[in-house]
XYZ file of C-alpha atoms in Angstrom:
274
model
C 117.061 103.461 65.997
C 114.555 100.645 65.648
C 111.919 99.864 68.269
C 111.953 96.648 70.299
C 110.582 93.618 68.447
C 108.746 92.500 71.591
C 107.346 95.597 73.315
C 108.105 98.572 71.011
C 110.340 100.003 73.713
C 113.450 102.092 73.132
C 116.396 100.065 71.842
C 119.976 101.173 72.569
C 123.484 99.920 71.793
C 124.612 97.195 74.220
C 128.017 95.788 73.161
C 130.022 94.215 70.336
C 131.542 90.774 69.904
C 134.193 89.403 67.547
C 134.486 85.756 66.481
C 138.242 85.906 65.959
C 139.212 82.483 67.324
C 138.284 78.857 66.711
C 136.032 76.978 66.417
C 133.845 79.597 64.674
C 136.310 82.092 63.222
C 136.187 80.406 59.802
C 132.391 80.743 59.728
C 132.443 84.422 60.715
C 135.452 85.661 58.739
C 133.265 87.853 56.505
C 130.987 89.173 59.253
C 133.314 91.409 61.243
C 132.233 92.642 64.674
C 128.706 91.723 65.760
C 126.698 94.583 67.295
C 124.018 93.857 69.885
C 121.215 96.198 70.945
C 119.006 96.006 74.035
C 115.496 97.175 74.866
C 115.492 99.520 77.848
C 111.988 98.378 78.835
C 111.898 94.558 78.589
C 115.609 93.749 78.272
C 115.316 91.816 74.994
C 118.676 91.715 73.185
C 119.046 91.385 69.413
C 122.035 91.228 67.088
C 121.665 94.226 64.827
C 124.349 92.773 62.559
C 122.448 89.546 62.015
C 119.185 91.421 61.499
C 120.626 93.669 58.831
C 122.523 90.931 56.981
C 121.397 89.791 53.551
C 119.088 86.795 53.708
C 121.488 84.765 51.569
C 124.350 85.430 54.003
C 122.149 84.438 56.955
C 121.047 81.224 55.234
C 124.642 80.341 54.376
C 125.774 80.911 57.961
C 123.043 78.624 59.303
C 123.774 75.939 56.718
C 127.525 76.042 57.315
C 127.144 76.075 61.098
C 124.807 73.087 61.251
C 126.889 71.154 58.736
C 129.956 71.848 60.895
C 128.180 70.726 64.079
C 126.791 67.536 62.541
C 130.122 66.545 61.011
C 132.632 67.550 63.671
C 135.262 64.881 64.272
C 134.989 64.622 68.042
C 137.729 67.125 68.798
C 135.015 69.711 69.427
C 132.133 69.106 71.830
C 128.730 70.167 70.508
C 127.423 73.011 72.707
C 123.950 73.484 74.134
C 122.362 70.311 72.776
C 118.702 70.082 73.853
C 117.946 67.477 76.564
C 115.861 65.342 74.205
C 115.208 62.492 76.644
C 113.807 64.818 79.294
C 111.778 66.699 76.694
C 110.219 63.426 75.518
C 109.364 62.499 79.106
C 107.845 65.925 79.748
C 105.616 65.653 76.683
C 104.478 62.169 77.652
C 103.678 63.220 81.223
C 101.707 66.278 80.124
C 99.803 64.318 77.468
C 98.877 61.368 79.704
C 97.621 63.790 82.340
C 95.632 65.760 79.719
C 97.467 69.020 80.224
C 98.248 69.023 76.500
C 97.191 66.913 73.527
C 99.638 65.199 71.181
C 96.953 63.903 68.824
C 97.445 66.925 66.555
C 100.953 68.151 67.267
C 104.044 69.501 65.533
C 107.759 69.919 66.182
C 108.381 73.239 64.411
C 111.946 73.767 63.173
C 112.627 70.260 64.476
C 115.832 69.780 62.527
C 116.905 66.159 62.185
C 113.898 64.950 64.189
C 115.772 63.656 67.210
C 112.897 64.372 69.609
C 110.368 62.852 67.202
C 112.531 59.726 66.932
C 112.630 59.245 70.716
C 108.878 59.764 71.098
C 108.135 57.265 68.332
C 110.577 54.587 69.464
C 110.075 54.688 73.218
C 106.561 56.119 73.696
C 104.853 55.209 70.417
C 103.907 58.863 69.930
C 103.882 60.435 66.468
C 105.241 63.977 66.486
C 105.549 65.266 62.899
C 108.366 67.664 62.099
C 108.566 70.777 59.963
C 111.925 72.318 59.128
C 112.526 74.442 56.027
C 116.277 73.765 56.027
C 116.865 70.240 57.349
C 115.387 66.773 56.876
C 116.366 63.303 58.032
C 116.218 59.848 56.469
C 115.097 58.419 59.822
C 112.136 56.113 59.122
C 110.620 57.043 62.500
C 110.326 60.726 61.594
C 107.534 62.180 59.448
C 108.076 65.602 57.863
C 105.525 68.121 56.675
C 106.604 69.877 53.488
C 104.076 72.703 53.756
C 102.099 74.061 56.727
C 99.837 76.446 54.814
C 96.381 76.567 56.405
C 97.325 74.143 59.193
C 97.000 74.627 62.949
C 97.813 72.317 65.839
C 96.754 71.537 69.399
C 100.387 71.487 70.508
C 103.456 73.024 68.890
C 106.917 72.158 70.186
C 109.765 74.507 69.341
C 113.299 73.702 70.406
C 116.256 76.057 70.102
C 114.732 78.408 67.534
C 113.735 81.459 69.582
C 117.415 82.423 69.828
C 117.851 82.157 66.034
C 115.263 84.726 64.926
C 115.958 88.111 63.344
C 112.466 89.613 63.441
C 109.172 89.496 65.319
C 107.548 88.011 62.215
C 109.512 84.768 62.665
C 108.202 84.414 66.216
C 104.631 85.191 65.168
C 104.808 82.477 62.501
C 105.190 79.904 65.285
C 102.279 81.291 67.299
C 100.029 81.350 64.226
C 100.218 77.541 64.044
C 98.563 77.016 67.438
C 94.836 76.412 67.867
C 92.727 78.746 69.972
C 92.994 76.423 72.969
C 96.378 74.968 72.052
C 99.728 74.924 73.843
C 103.195 76.108 72.845
C 106.317 74.439 74.214
C 109.592 76.348 73.959
C 113.159 75.246 74.649
C 115.560 78.185 74.836
C 117.547 80.188 77.375
C 115.627 82.886 79.235
C 117.382 85.014 81.856
C 116.451 87.837 84.185
C 119.020 90.028 82.411
C 121.103 89.219 79.347
C 124.715 89.642 80.508
C 126.682 92.500 78.988
C 129.471 90.074 78.277
C 130.805 89.077 74.830
C 132.064 85.814 76.359
C 128.650 84.745 77.687
C 128.151 81.076 76.781
C 124.923 81.601 74.834
C 126.609 84.059 72.483
C 129.161 81.438 71.435
C 127.150 79.847 68.585
C 127.350 82.471 65.811
C 123.788 81.688 64.688
C 122.335 82.914 67.992
C 120.878 86.317 67.250
C 118.111 86.934 69.832
C 118.174 86.705 73.625
C 115.064 86.742 75.794
C 114.434 87.847 79.358
C 111.754 86.853 81.842
C 110.054 90.181 81.256
C 110.158 90.015 77.453
C 108.822 86.447 77.446
C 106.031 87.412 79.831
C 105.056 90.253 77.515
C 105.257 88.041 74.437
C 103.087 85.255 75.872
C 100.449 87.768 76.977
C 100.381 89.304 73.513
C 99.802 85.836 72.089
C 96.971 85.043 74.516
C 98.726 82.649 76.900
C 97.920 83.173 80.566
C 99.827 80.434 82.412
C 102.972 78.373 82.001
C 104.772 75.254 83.158
C 108.544 74.918 83.343
C 110.499 71.660 83.561
C 114.054 72.388 84.755
C 115.450 69.041 83.589
C 114.107 69.502 80.064
C 114.746 73.280 80.090
C 111.397 73.702 78.391
C 108.420 75.973 79.003
C 104.839 74.989 78.197
C 102.639 78.040 77.554
C 98.929 77.516 78.207
C 95.913 79.589 77.229
C 94.184 79.383 80.600
C 95.114 79.349 84.265
C 92.920 77.029 86.334
C 92.982 74.803 89.402
C 92.637 71.585 87.402
C 95.963 72.155 85.647
C 97.639 73.031 88.939
C 96.320 69.817 90.483
C 97.564 67.697 87.571
C 101.025 69.219 87.835
C 100.995 68.559 91.563
C 100.023 64.931 90.909
C 102.890 64.462 88.442
C 105.375 65.880 90.930
C 103.986 63.618 93.662
C 104.322 60.553 91.436
C 107.904 61.432 90.533
C 108.709 62.508 94.102
C 110.392 65.622 92.772
C 109.626 69.128 91.547
C 109.805 67.983 87.942
C 107.338 70.660 86.849
C 106.744 74.221 88.048
C 103.393 75.856 87.303
C 102.159 79.421 87.754
C 99.935 82.036 86.130
C 102.030 84.147 83.787
C 105.564 83.206 82.776
C 107.617 80.935 85.040
C 110.632 83.164 85.682
C 112.823 80.293 86.872
C 116.223 81.689 85.918
C 117.051 84.791 87.934
C-alpha cells in the first residue's frame, strides 16, 4: 500500500462509492466503483481509483464534467460554486492593509477567470490567470500561457486542492510563491473526512482528494508557512510565511471596521471547521 501523500503515514482502505444515478452517472459509466483510502496519521483521504487512472481518462473526465457544468440547462443547480464576491472583497481588504501584495499575483487554475473579472471591474485590480485546461474570451481577464521560471508575491488557488491525484500537483502550486509570499486556498477542510459515500463533497466526480485540519497544518509547515487567516464568508485560507503582531493588529483593524469577525488569524492553520 502506498504512503500518505502529505505525511508519509500508513494509508488504509476507507470506503467505496458508486456514481450510479444522475446527474453524474453518464460521466462515470466507465469508472465503476471508486475506492478511497485514508491516512491513519493525518486523516488525508485520496481516491485510489482516480490516482491510478490513465491520464487521458482523467483529462477526459475533467473536460466532460466542466463542459456539463457550464452548459447545464437550469434543471440542475451547479454545486459548490466558490463565493467569488467575498473572495474579491477578502483580497482587496488584505491588500489595502498590506497583509498581502497583489502587485505580482496569480490566480492558479483560475478556470474561466470569474474572480479576476470581479477584481478588475469593481476594484480595478489585475489578477492574471493560469489554467492549462480552460480559457475565457472575457476582455477583463489576462491569461498566462506559460509559468516557467516565474514566481509571485501572492498566489490564489480556488477549488483545485480537491482535484489533485498526487503530491507533485500540490507542490507545483507552492513552487510559484516567493520566499515571503502568500498562498490563498479555497477548498473544504474538515476535522475528519466523513466515512460516508453520500457526503456532499464527494458528489462531483472530479473530486479526488480531501484534506483535514491536521493534514493541512502539516502541509503548510512543510512549505514554510507559519500562520494563517481564514475568512468564513469567502471560505478561503490565506497562508503566511511569518506570524507577527503587526499582522494580528491589521486583521483586528479590518474586523473592527467591518464590525464583524470577517477574518480569523492564528499561528499555524486556522482549524475553523470541526
